Coordinates of C-alpha atoms in Angstrom, one line a residue:
M10 CA 126.4 115.3 81.0
Q11 CA 126.8 115.8 77.3
Q12 CA 129.1 112.8 77.1
L13 CA 126.5 110.6 78.7
F14 CA 123.8 111.8 76.3
D15 CA 126.1 111.1 73.4
I16 CA 126.9 107.6 74.5
V17 CA 123.2 106.7 75.0
E18 CA 122.3 108.2 71.6
A19 CA 125.1 106.1 70.0
L20 CA 123.7 103.0 71.7
A21 CA 120.3 103.7 70.3
L22 CA 121.7 104.0 66.8
T23 CA 123.4 100.6 67.1
L24 CA 120.0 99.0 67.4
N25 CA 119.5 99.5 63.7
T26 CA 115.7 99.6 64.0
V27 CA 113.1 102.3 63.4
A28 CA 112.4 102.5 67.2
G29 CA 116.1 102.9 67.9
D30 CA 116.5 105.7 65.4
E31 CA 113.4 107.5 66.8
M32 CA 114.9 107.2 70.3
A33 CA 118.3 108.5 69.1
K34 CA 116.6 111.5 67.5
A35 CA 114.6 112.2 70.7
I36 CA 117.7 112.1 72.8
R37 CA 119.6 114.3 70.4
N38 CA 116.8 116.9 70.5
R39 CA 116.2 116.5 74.3
D40 CA 112.6 115.6 73.4
W41 CA 112.0 113.4 76.5
K42 CA 108.2 113.2 76.0
G43 CA 108.9 112.0 72.5
L44 CA 111.3 109.4 73.9
D45 CA 108.6 108.2 76.3
R46 CA 106.2 107.7 73.4
V47 CA 108.5 105.3 71.5
D48 CA 107.4 101.7 72.0
P49 CA 110.0 98.9 71.8
P50 CA 109.2 96.2 69.2
W51 CA 107.1 93.4 70.9
D52 CA 107.5 90.9 68.0
T53 CA 111.2 90.2 68.8
T54 CA 113.4 88.3 71.2
P55 CA 113.5 89.2 74.9
E56 CA 117.1 90.4 74.5
D57 CA 116.3 92.8 71.7
F58 CA 113.3 94.0 73.6
W59 CA 115.5 94.7 76.7
Q60 CA 118.0 96.6 74.7
H61 CA 115.3 99.0 73.3
Q62 CA 113.6 99.3 76.7
Q63 CA 116.9 100.0 78.5
I64 CA 117.7 102.9 76.2
K65 CA 114.2 104.3 76.7
D66 CA 114.1 103.9 80.5
L67 CA 117.7 105.0 81.4
L68 CA 117.2 108.7 81.5
L69 CA 113.5 109.3 81.9
K70 CA 113.5 109.3 85.7
V71 CA 116.5 111.5 86.1
E72 CA 115.9 114.5 88.3
G73 CA 116.5 117.8 86.5
L74 CA 116.6 116.7 82.9
P75 CA 117.3 119.6 80.5
G76 CA 114.1 120.6 78.8
A77 CA 111.8 118.9 81.3
P78 CA 108.8 120.7 82.8
S79 CA 109.6 123.1 85.7
R80 CA 108.7 122.2 89.3
D81 CA 105.9 124.7 89.3
E82 CA 104.3 123.1 86.2
L83 CA 104.6 119.6 87.7
E84 CA 103.1 120.7 91.0
K85 CA 100.2 122.3 89.3
S86 CA 99.6 119.1 87.3
C87 CA 99.8 117.1 90.5
L88 CA 97.4 119.3 92.3
S89 CA 95.0 119.0 89.3
D90 CA 95.1 115.2 89.8
F91 CA 94.3 115.7 93.5
Y92 CA 91.1 117.6 92.6
R93 CA 90.2 115.2 89.8
C94 CA 90.4 112.3 92.2
E95 CA 88.3 114.1 94.8
A96 CA 85.7 114.9 92.2
K97 CA 85.6 111.2 91.2
N98 CA 85.4 110.1 94.8
K99 CA 82.4 112.4 95.3
L100 CA 80.6 110.7 92.5
T101 CA 81.6 107.2 93.8
N102 CA 80.4 108.1 97.3
A103 CA 77.0 109.3 96.0
R104 CA 76.6 106.1 93.9
L105 CA 77.6 103.8 96.8
K106 CA 75.5 105.6 99.4
V107 CA 72.5 104.4 97.5
L108 CA 73.4 100.9 98.5
S109 CA 72.4 101.7 102.1
L110 CA 68.8 101.8 101.1
P111 CA 66.6 98.7 101.6
S112 CA 67.2 96.1 98.9
H113 CA 63.6 96.3 97.6
L114 CA 64.2 99.9 96.6
L115 CA 67.3 99.1 94.5
G116 CA 67.6 98.2 90.9
D117 CA 68.9 94.7 89.9
G118 CA 72.4 95.9 89.4
D119 CA 72.7 97.8 92.7
R120 CA 71.0 94.9 94.5
R121 CA 73.6 92.4 93.2
L122 CA 76.4 94.8 94.0
K123 CA 75.1 95.2 97.6
E124 CA 74.8 91.5 98.1
F125 CA 78.3 91.0 96.8
L126 CA 79.8 93.7 99.1
L127 CA 77.9 92.2 102.1
K128 CA 79.6 88.9 101.5
V129 CA 83.0 90.7 101.2
K130 CA 82.2 92.5 104.5
K131 CA 81.5 89.2 106.2
D132 CA 84.8 87.9 104.9
V133 CA 86.7 91.0 106.1
A134 CA 85.0 90.7 109.5
A135 CA 86.4 87.2 109.9
L136 CA 89.8 88.4 108.8
L137 CA 90.0 91.3 111.3
G138 CA 88.3 89.8 114.3
P139 CA 87.8 91.9 117.4
L140 CA 89.5 95.3 117.9
P141 CA 92.9 95.0 119.5
D142 CA 93.8 96.6 122.8
I143 CA 95.4 100.0 122.1
Q144 CA 98.3 99.3 124.4
G145 CA 99.0 96.1 122.5
L146 CA 99.5 97.9 119.2
R147 CA 103.0 98.3 117.8
S148 CA 102.6 102.1 117.4
R149 CA 105.7 103.9 116.2
F150 CA 107.0 106.9 114.3
G151 CA 107.3 107.0 110.6
P152 CA 110.4 108.3 108.8
G153 CA 108.9 111.4 107.4
A154 CA 107.6 114.8 108.5
T155 CA 104.4 115.4 110.4
F156 CA 101.9 118.2 110.2
C157 CA 103.8 120.4 112.7
R158 CA 107.3 118.9 112.5
R159 CA 108.6 119.8 109.0
F160 CA 111.8 118.7 107.3
P161 CA 114.6 118.8 108.4
A162 CA 113.4 118.9 112.1
N163 CA 111.6 115.6 111.8
S164 CA 113.9 113.1 113.4
T165 CA 112.6 110.7 116.0
A166 CA 114.3 112.7 118.7
E167 CA 112.8 115.9 117.5
K168 CA 109.3 114.3 117.5
L169 CA 109.8 113.0 121.0
S170 CA 110.8 116.4 122.2
H171 CA 107.4 118.0 121.2
A172 CA 103.8 117.4 122.0
P173 CA 101.9 116.0 119.0
S174 CA 99.3 117.5 116.7
Y175 CA 96.0 115.5 116.4
T176 CA 92.6 115.7 114.8
L177 CA 89.3 115.9 116.7
G178 CA 88.6 112.2 116.0
A179 CA 91.9 111.1 117.5
W180 CA 91.6 112.9 120.9
P181 CA 90.8 109.7 122.8
Y182 CA 94.3 108.5 122.0
L183 CA 95.8 111.3 124.1
L184 CA 94.7 109.3 127.2
D185 CA 97.0 106.4 126.0
W186 CA 99.7 108.7 124.7
I187 CA 100.2 110.4 128.0
G188 CA 101.3 107.1 129.5
T189 CA 103.9 106.3 126.7
A190 CA 107.5 107.2 126.9
W191 CA 106.8 109.9 124.4
G192 CA 104.2 111.5 126.6
K193 CA 106.4 111.2 129.6
A194 CA 109.3 112.8 127.8
V195 CA 107.1 115.8 127.0
Y196 CA 105.2 116.1 130.3
R197 CA 107.5 114.2 132.6
V198 CA 104.6 112.3 134.1
S199 CA 105.4 110.3 137.2
D200 CA 103.5 107.0 137.4
S201 CA 103.3 107.5 141.2
V202 CA 101.4 110.7 140.9
W203 CA 99.4 110.3 137.8
P204 CA 96.5 111.2 137.5
G205 CA 97.1 113.6 140.4
G206 CA 99.3 116.0 138.5
V207 CA 101.4 116.8 135.5
T208 CA 104.6 118.8 135.6
A209 CA 105.8 120.4 132.4
N210 CA 109.2 119.3 131.2
R211 CA 111.6 122.3 131.8
Y212 CA 114.1 120.9 129.3
V213 CA 111.7 121.2 126.4
G214 CA 110.6 124.8 125.9
K215 CA 108.2 124.6 123.0
S216 CA 105.0 122.8 121.9
Q217 CA 104.1 121.5 125.3
T218 CA 100.4 121.4 124.7
P219 CA 99.1 118.9 122.1
E220 CA 97.8 120.9 119.1
R221 CA 94.4 120.1 117.6
V222 CA 94.3 120.5 113.8
R223 CA 91.5 119.9 111.3
G224 CA 93.4 117.4 109.2
N225 CA 96.5 116.8 107.2
R226 CA 98.4 119.0 104.7
W227 CA 98.9 118.3 101.0
T228 CA 102.3 118.4 99.4
S229 CA 104.1 116.6 96.6
V230 CA 107.3 114.7 96.1
E231 CA 109.3 114.0 92.9
K232 CA 108.5 110.8 91.1
N233 CA 110.4 111.6 87.9
S234 CA 111.2 114.5 85.7
F235 CA 107.7 114.6 84.3
K236 CA 105.5 113.9 87.3
R237 CA 105.2 114.6 91.0
R238 CA 103.4 112.4 93.4
G239 CA 100.9 113.9 95.8
I240 CA 101.0 112.9 99.4
C241 CA 99.4 114.2 102.6
V242 CA 101.4 114.8 105.8
E243 CA 99.5 113.6 108.8
P244 CA 99.3 115.0 112.4
A245 CA 101.9 113.3 114.6
L246 CA 99.5 111.5 117.0
N247 CA 97.3 110.2 114.2
V248 CA 100.2 108.7 112.2
Y249 CA 101.7 107.2 115.4
Y250 CA 98.6 105.1 116.0
Q251 CA 97.8 104.7 112.3
L252 CA 101.1 102.8 111.9
G253 CA 100.1 100.7 114.9
Y254 CA 96.8 99.6 113.3
G255 CA 98.6 99.2 110.0
S256 CA 101.0 96.7 111.6
F257 CA 98.0 94.8 113.1
L258 CA 96.3 94.7 109.7
R259 CA 99.5 93.4 108.1
D260 CA 99.7 90.6 110.7
R261 CA 96.0 89.6 110.1
L262 CA 96.4 89.6 106.4
K263 CA 99.3 87.1 106.7
R264 CA 97.7 84.9 109.3
K265 CA 94.1 84.7 107.9
W266 CA 94.4 85.2 104.2
G267 CA 98.0 84.2 103.6
L268 CA 99.1 87.6 102.2
D269 CA 102.7 88.1 103.4
L270 CA 103.4 91.8 102.6
Q271 CA 107.0 91.4 103.8
H272 CA 107.9 89.0 101.0
G273 CA 105.0 89.8 98.7
Q274 CA 107.1 91.5 96.0
E275 CA 109.2 88.4 95.5
V276 CA 106.0 86.2 95.2
H277 CA 104.5 88.7 92.7
R278 CA 107.6 88.7 90.5
R279 CA 107.5 84.9 90.4
M280 CA 103.8 85.0 89.4
A281 CA 104.5 87.6 86.8
R282 CA 107.2 85.4 85.3
E283 CA 104.8 82.4 85.2
G284 CA 102.1 84.5 83.7
S285 CA 104.3 85.7 80.9
L286 CA 105.3 82.1 80.1
F287 CA 101.9 80.4 80.2
G288 CA 99.3 83.2 80.1
H289 CA 97.2 81.8 82.9
L290 CA 97.8 84.9 85.2
V291 CA 97.3 88.6 84.5
T292 CA 98.8 91.5 86.2
I293 CA 96.7 94.6 87.0
D294 CA 97.9 98.0 88.1
L295 CA 95.8 100.9 89.3
T296 CA 96.2 104.6 88.8
S297 CA 96.1 106.8 91.9
A298 CA 94.8 103.8 93.9
S299 CA 95.1 105.3 97.4
D300 CA 93.6 108.6 96.3
L301 CA 90.5 106.8 94.9
I302 CA 89.6 104.8 98.1
A303 CA 86.2 106.4 98.5
Y304 CA 84.8 106.9 102.0
E305 CA 81.6 105.1 101.4
L306 CA 83.4 102.0 99.9
V307 CA 85.3 101.6 103.2
K308 CA 82.1 102.0 105.1
L309 CA 80.5 99.3 103.1
I310 CA 83.3 96.8 103.4
L311 CA 84.7 97.2 107.0
P312 CA 82.8 96.0 110.1
S313 CA 81.2 99.0 112.0
G314 CA 83.6 98.9 114.9
W315 CA 86.7 98.8 112.7
F316 CA 85.3 101.5 110.5
S317 CA 84.7 103.8 113.5
V318 CA 88.3 103.3 114.8
L319 CA 90.0 103.9 111.5
C320 CA 87.7 106.8 110.7
G321 CA 88.7 108.4 114.0
L322 CA 92.3 108.3 113.1
R323 CA 91.9 109.5 109.5
S324 CA 92.2 113.1 108.5
P325 CA 88.8 114.4 107.4
F326 CA 90.3 117.6 105.9
T327 CA 93.3 118.4 103.9
R328 CA 95.0 121.9 103.8
V329 CA 95.9 122.8 100.3
N330 CA 97.7 126.2 99.7
G331 CA 96.2 127.5 103.0
K332 CA 92.7 126.3 102.3
W333 CA 90.9 123.5 104.1
I334 CA 89.2 120.9 101.9
R335 CA 86.8 118.2 103.1
L336 CA 88.0 114.8 101.8
E337 CA 85.9 112.4 99.8
K338 CA 88.6 109.8 100.0
F339 CA 89.1 107.7 103.1
S340 CA 92.8 108.0 103.4
S341 CA 95.8 109.0 101.3
M342 CA 99.5 108.2 100.8
G343 CA 101.0 109.5 104.1
N344 CA 98.4 107.7 106.3
G345 CA 100.1 105.0 108.3
F346 CA 97.5 102.3 107.4
T347 CA 96.7 103.2 103.8
F348 CA 98.9 100.5 102.2
E349 CA 97.5 97.7 104.3
L350 CA 93.9 99.0 103.9
E351 CA 94.1 99.1 100.1
T352 CA 95.6 95.7 100.0
L353 CA 92.7 94.4 102.2
I354 CA 90.1 96.1 100.0
F355 CA 91.4 95.0 96.7
H356 CA 92.0 91.4 97.7
G357 CA 88.7 91.3 99.5
L358 CA 87.0 92.1 96.3
V359 CA 89.1 89.6 94.4
R360 CA 88.3 86.9 97.0
G361 CA 84.6 87.5 96.5
L362 CA 85.0 86.9 92.7
L363 CA 87.1 83.8 93.3
R364 CA 84.4 82.4 95.5
E365 CA 81.7 83.1 92.8
K366 CA 83.8 81.5 90.1
W367 CA 85.0 78.5 92.0
P368 CA 82.6 78.0 95.0
S369 CA 84.2 74.8 96.1
V370 CA 87.8 76.2 96.3
D371 CA 89.1 78.2 99.3
P372 CA 90.4 81.5 98.1
A373 CA 93.4 81.1 100.3
D374 CA 94.4 78.1 98.1
F375 CA 95.0 80.4 95.2
L376 CA 97.6 82.3 97.3
K377 CA 99.2 79.1 98.4
G378 CA 99.5 78.0 94.9
E379 CA 100.7 81.4 93.7
L380 CA 97.7 81.7 91.4
A381 CA 96.6 85.1 92.9
G382 CA 98.1 87.8 95.0
Q383 CA 97.8 91.4 96.1
Y384 CA 100.5 93.9 97.1
G385 CA 99.0 97.4 97.6
D386 CA 97.6 98.2 94.2
D387 CA 99.6 95.5 92.3
C388 CA 97.1 92.7 91.6
V389 CA 97.7 89.2 90.1
V390 CA 94.6 87.1 89.3
P391 CA 93.7 84.1 87.1
K392 CA 92.9 85.1 83.6
E393 CA 89.4 83.6 83.8
I394 CA 88.2 86.4 86.1
A395 CA 90.3 89.3 84.8
D396 CA 87.4 91.0 83.1
D397 CA 85.2 90.6 86.2
V398 CA 88.0 92.1 88.4
L399 CA 88.5 95.1 86.0
G400 CA 84.7 95.7 85.9
L401 CA 84.3 95.4 89.7
F402 CA 87.2 97.8 90.3
G403 CA 85.5 100.3 88.0
L404 CA 82.2 100.0 89.8
C405 CA 84.0 100.7 93.1
G406 CA 85.5 103.9 91.7
F407 CA 89.0 102.8 90.8
E408 CA 90.9 103.5 87.6
V409 CA 93.0 100.8 85.8
N410 CA 96.4 101.8 84.6
S411 CA 96.2 100.5 81.1
R412 CA 99.9 101.1 80.4
K413 CA 100.9 98.7 83.2
T414 CA 98.0 96.2 83.1
Y415 CA 98.7 93.1 81.0
T416 CA 95.9 90.6 80.4
D417 CA 97.1 89.2 77.0
G418 CA 100.3 88.5 75.2
P419 CA 103.7 87.3 76.5
F420 CA 104.5 90.3 78.8
R421 CA 103.7 90.7 82.5
E422 CA 104.8 93.3 85.1
S423 CA 104.3 93.3 88.8
C424 CA 106.2 94.7 91.9
G425 CA 109.4 95.6 90.0
G426 CA 109.5 92.4 87.9
D427 CA 109.2 92.7 84.1
Y428 CA 109.0 89.5 82.1
L429 CA 108.7 88.7 78.4
N430 CA 108.2 85.0 77.6
G431 CA 109.6 84.2 81.1
V432 CA 112.8 86.2 80.6
D433 CA 113.6 89.0 83.0
V434 CA 113.7 92.2 81.0
R435 CA 113.7 94.7 83.9
T436 CA 115.8 97.8 83.1
F437 CA 118.0 100.1 85.1
K438 CA 116.6 103.6 85.6
L439 CA 119.0 106.4 86.5
S440 CA 117.5 108.7 89.2
E441 CA 120.1 111.5 89.2
F442 CA 123.1 112.7 87.3
P443 CA 126.2 111.3 89.1
D444 CA 128.7 113.9 90.3
E445 CA 130.4 112.0 93.2
P446 CA 132.1 108.6 93.5
Q447 CA 129.3 107.0 95.4
K448 CA 126.8 108.0 92.7
W449 CA 129.0 106.7 89.9
I450 CA 129.3 103.4 91.9
S451 CA 125.5 103.3 92.1
F452 CA 125.2 103.9 88.4
A453 CA 127.7 101.2 87.4
N454 CA 126.2 98.7 89.8
G455 CA 122.7 99.4 88.5
L456 CA 123.9 98.6 85.0
W457 CA 125.7 95.5 86.2
S458 CA 122.6 94.3 88.0
V459 CA 120.5 94.1 84.7
A460 CA 123.4 92.8 82.5
N461 CA 125.4 90.5 84.8
P462 CA 126.4 87.5 82.6
N463 CA 125.9 85.2 85.6
N464 CA 122.1 86.0 85.6
H465 CA 121.4 87.3 82.1
H466 CA 122.3 86.7 78.5
D467 CA 125.9 87.6 77.5
S468 CA 124.7 90.1 74.9
R469 CA 123.5 92.5 77.5
L470 CA 126.9 93.3 78.9
V471 CA 128.3 93.6 75.4
F472 CA 125.5 96.1 74.5
I473 CA 126.1 98.4 77.5
R474 CA 129.9 97.8 77.9
R475 CA 130.8 101.3 76.7
L476 CA 128.3 102.9 79.1
H477 CA 129.5 100.7 82.0
R478 CA 133.2 101.6 81.3
Y479 CA 132.2 105.2 81.2
C480 CA 130.9 104.9 84.7
L481 CA 134.0 103.1 86.0
G482 CA 136.2 105.6 84.2
N483 CA 134.7 108.5 86.3
L484 CA 135.8 106.8 89.5
P485 CA 139.2 107.5 91.1
S486 CA 141.5 104.6 90.6
H487 CA 141.7 103.7 94.4
I488 CA 137.9 103.5 94.5
R489 CA 137.6 101.7 91.2
R490 CA 139.7 98.9 92.6
L491 CA 137.1 98.3 95.4
K492 CA 135.4 95.4 93.7
G493 CA 133.4 92.9 95.7
P494 CA 130.3 90.8 96.0
E495 CA 126.8 92.1 95.3
H496 CA 125.4 91.5 98.7
L497 CA 127.5 94.4 100.0
G498 CA 125.4 96.8 97.9
D499 CA 126.8 100.0 96.6
L500 CA 129.7 100.0 99.2
V501 CA 131.7 98.1 96.6
V502 CA 131.9 97.9 92.8
H503 CA 130.2 94.9 91.4
H504 CA 132.1 92.9 88.8
F505 CA 133.3 89.5 87.8
T506 CA 134.4 87.3 90.7
A507 CA 137.9 87.0 89.4
D508 CA 138.2 90.8 89.6
W509 CA 137.3 91.0 93.3
Q510 CA 139.8 92.3 95.8
T511 CA 141.4 89.7 98.1
P512 CA 139.2 89.5 101.2
L513 CA 140.2 89.5 104.9
L514 CA 138.7 86.5 106.6
V515 CA 137.8 87.1 110.3
G516 CA 135.5 84.8 112.2
G517 CA 134.2 83.1 109.1
I518 CA 133.2 86.4 107.5
A519 CA 135.0 87.8 104.4
Y520 CA 135.8 91.5 104.8
Y521 CA 136.3 93.7 101.8
K522 CA 137.4 97.3 101.5
G523 CA 134.4 99.5 100.5
Y524 CA 133.5 103.1 100.0
L525 CA 131.5 103.7 103.2
P526 CA 129.3 106.7 104.2
V527 CA 130.1 108.3 107.5
S528 CA 126.8 109.1 109.3
N529 CA 126.1 112.5 110.6
E530 CA 124.5 112.3 114.0
T531 CA 123.6 114.7 116.8
P532 CA 125.1 113.6 120.1
W533 CA 122.6 112.6 122.7
D534 CA 123.9 115.1 125.2
H535 CA 122.1 117.7 123.1
F536 CA 118.8 116.3 124.3
P537 CA 117.3 116.0 127.8
P538 CA 117.5 112.6 129.5
C539 CA 113.8 111.9 129.2
V540 CA 114.0 112.3 125.4
V541 CA 117.1 110.1 125.3
L542 CA 115.3 107.4 127.3
A543 CA 112.2 107.6 125.0
A544 CA 114.4 107.4 121.9
A545 CA 116.2 104.3 123.3
L546 CA 112.8 102.6 123.8
A547 CA 111.8 103.6 120.3
G548 CA 114.9 101.7 118.9
V549 CA 117.0 104.7 117.9
S550 CA 120.8 104.1 117.7
S551 CA 122.8 104.8 120.8
K552 CA 125.4 106.6 118.7
G553 CA 123.2 109.7 118.3
S554 CA 120.2 111.2 116.6
P555 CA 120.5 110.9 112.8
H556 CA 120.5 114.3 111.0
C557 CA 117.6 114.4 108.6
E558 CA 118.8 117.0 106.2
F559 CA 122.4 115.8 106.0
P560 CA 122.4 112.1 107.1
V561 CA 125.9 111.6 105.6
K562 CA 128.8 113.9 106.3
G563 CA 131.4 112.2 104.1
Y564 CA 132.8 108.9 102.7
R565 CA 135.9 106.9 103.4
V566 CA 137.5 103.6 102.4
R567 CA 137.1 101.1 105.2
W568 CA 136.7 97.3 105.7
I569 CA 133.2 96.0 105.6
G570 CA 131.8 92.5 106.0
K571 CA 128.2 91.4 106.2
P572 CA 126.5 88.0 105.8
K573 CA 124.7 87.6 102.5
D574 CA 121.2 87.8 104.1
L575 CA 121.9 91.3 105.4
R576 CA 122.0 93.3 102.1
L577 CA 122.9 96.9 102.7
R578 CA 120.7 99.6 101.2
R579 CA 122.2 102.2 98.9
G580 CA 123.6 105.2 100.9
Q581 CA 122.9 103.5 104.3
P582 CA 125.2 105.2 106.9
I583 CA 127.0 102.5 109.0
S584 CA 129.7 104.4 110.7
R585 CA 130.1 107.7 112.5
N586 CA 133.9 107.8 112.7

C-alpha cells in the first residue's frame, strides 16, 4: 500500500496549508494518532474544509494500519472502558436510588428531579400501554452469535437445530418457546399429544436440553485501527424475545411519539443541515450510551409491569475472561431491545424538557416540524434547551461526546450527515486495504459518492481525481468497463452517465452487467426436515442456509437489474450459481 500512502500524502501537500503539511508529515511518518489530532481549518469554505477532512478521514478507519496499536492493546483498553462504565453506573444507581425515598426526605434538587422523572414515567406509560401478548410478538433471530452458538456456527439453521440457552429470569418464556417452530424442531412436539409427552428429535444429536446460564459474555469487535467496541453476546432464548419486544417498542415509538426509526437517519440528516444553516438546532452525541443506561434509571422511568418484563429478559451478569460480574447497567449492545430502549429514554427526557419550556405545545409537534429528534444516542433538540438537555443527561449518568456534539457555529453532525453552512461535507472512510476487484470497486465508488459532480462541487472530483484513477487502474479492464447507475450499489462502477454500458431492457427494467458475488450456501438436505420447516417459517431463503464464515465463494460477471428503490448493499450475495 506504499503507493496509496504516497498519493494521499501528495494530496495533503497540494492543500498548501499548515494543516495540510501537518497531515502529510503524519502520513509520511505513519503517525496515525498525530494525523487524528490535526483539525481542519473552520474559518474557510465548505469545499476547503471537505478537502482537509477527506485527507484526515480516509485512512484512519483502515483495519491493520502499520504502526497502529495491536489487538491485545486495543482489547485491554476496551475492557478498561467496560469497567469504567460499570463503576460510573454503580455511582449513578446509588444516587438515583435515593429518589425512591419519600419526597419530604429529599433535598430540593433531588425532589425536583424526582418530580420531573415521575412526569416522564407517566408519559412513557402512555406510550407503551398494556403489555403485549407474548404470542403476538414478532420474535426472531438476530444475525450474530449467541452465548452458546459461536461464530461461525451461528446461522439461523444452526440455531434452530439446538435448544437455547437462557437466564433464570427468562425461564417462563420456555413455555411459549416449546410451541414455536423452533421448539418443535428441537423436541419434535406434536400438538395432538402436548402436554402429554415430548419426544427428543433423533436427527439432532446435541444440545437437546435448554441450558440455563447466569448471563451474557463480553467480547469486542473492531471499530477502527485505534479502538474496539465492547459488546455482550446474549443467551439465545433471551435475545429471541428481546428482539420481539424491541420491535414492539419501535412500533409504539412511531405510533405514539412520531419517532420513525426506520427512516430516522434521513430525518436527522435533514435537521443537521438546517441546524448548520440557521443555528436553531443542535446535535448531541453521547459516549458509551448503551453502557451507561443505569439499572435504577430504567426502574424510575418505565412502568412497573414493563420494567419487570424487560428486567426478566436482560442478563444480570456478564462473563469476562471466565469471571462472572454483576451488571450495574440495564442492558448493553447485543441486547435485542437496547437501541429502542435508549431511544425511548433519551427522547422521554427531552420531551419532559420541551413540555417545561413550552407547556402549550405538544412535544410531538416538534418531531412533525423536524425541530427535534432521537435516533439511538443521536439527539437533535432546539438550541433554547440545549444546556438543559446536557445537564439532565449528566444527572442521569450519561457522558456527552464533546467531539461530536455541536451547539454553536456553522457545523452540525448527526446520523452520518456532516454539514458546514448547509453544505454536505461528509467524507469517505476506507475500512480495509483493497486487494481484490470487488474491494477496489467499493473504494472507487466510495470516493465517487462524496465527489460526484452531479451532487457536489466540481472541485471535489478534481481534488481526488488521481486517487480515483488509482482505484480504477487496479481493476482488470473487463471489470473496469462495468459502469452503471448508483442504485445498483457496488455491483457496478459508478461514473458519469455518458460512460455507462449500454443496458439490456427487459420488462421495463434496465439490466447492466455487474461484478456479482456468488453466495455460499449449505443445501437444505444437510438438515433434518423439522429444521428446514422452521427455517422456512423464519424467512430463510429456500436456496440453502447461508455460510456464516464464508458467505461468498466467488465473483462473476452477470446481468443485474433492480428498481431504484431496492438498493443493494455492499457484498450482498444474490446468486448461488
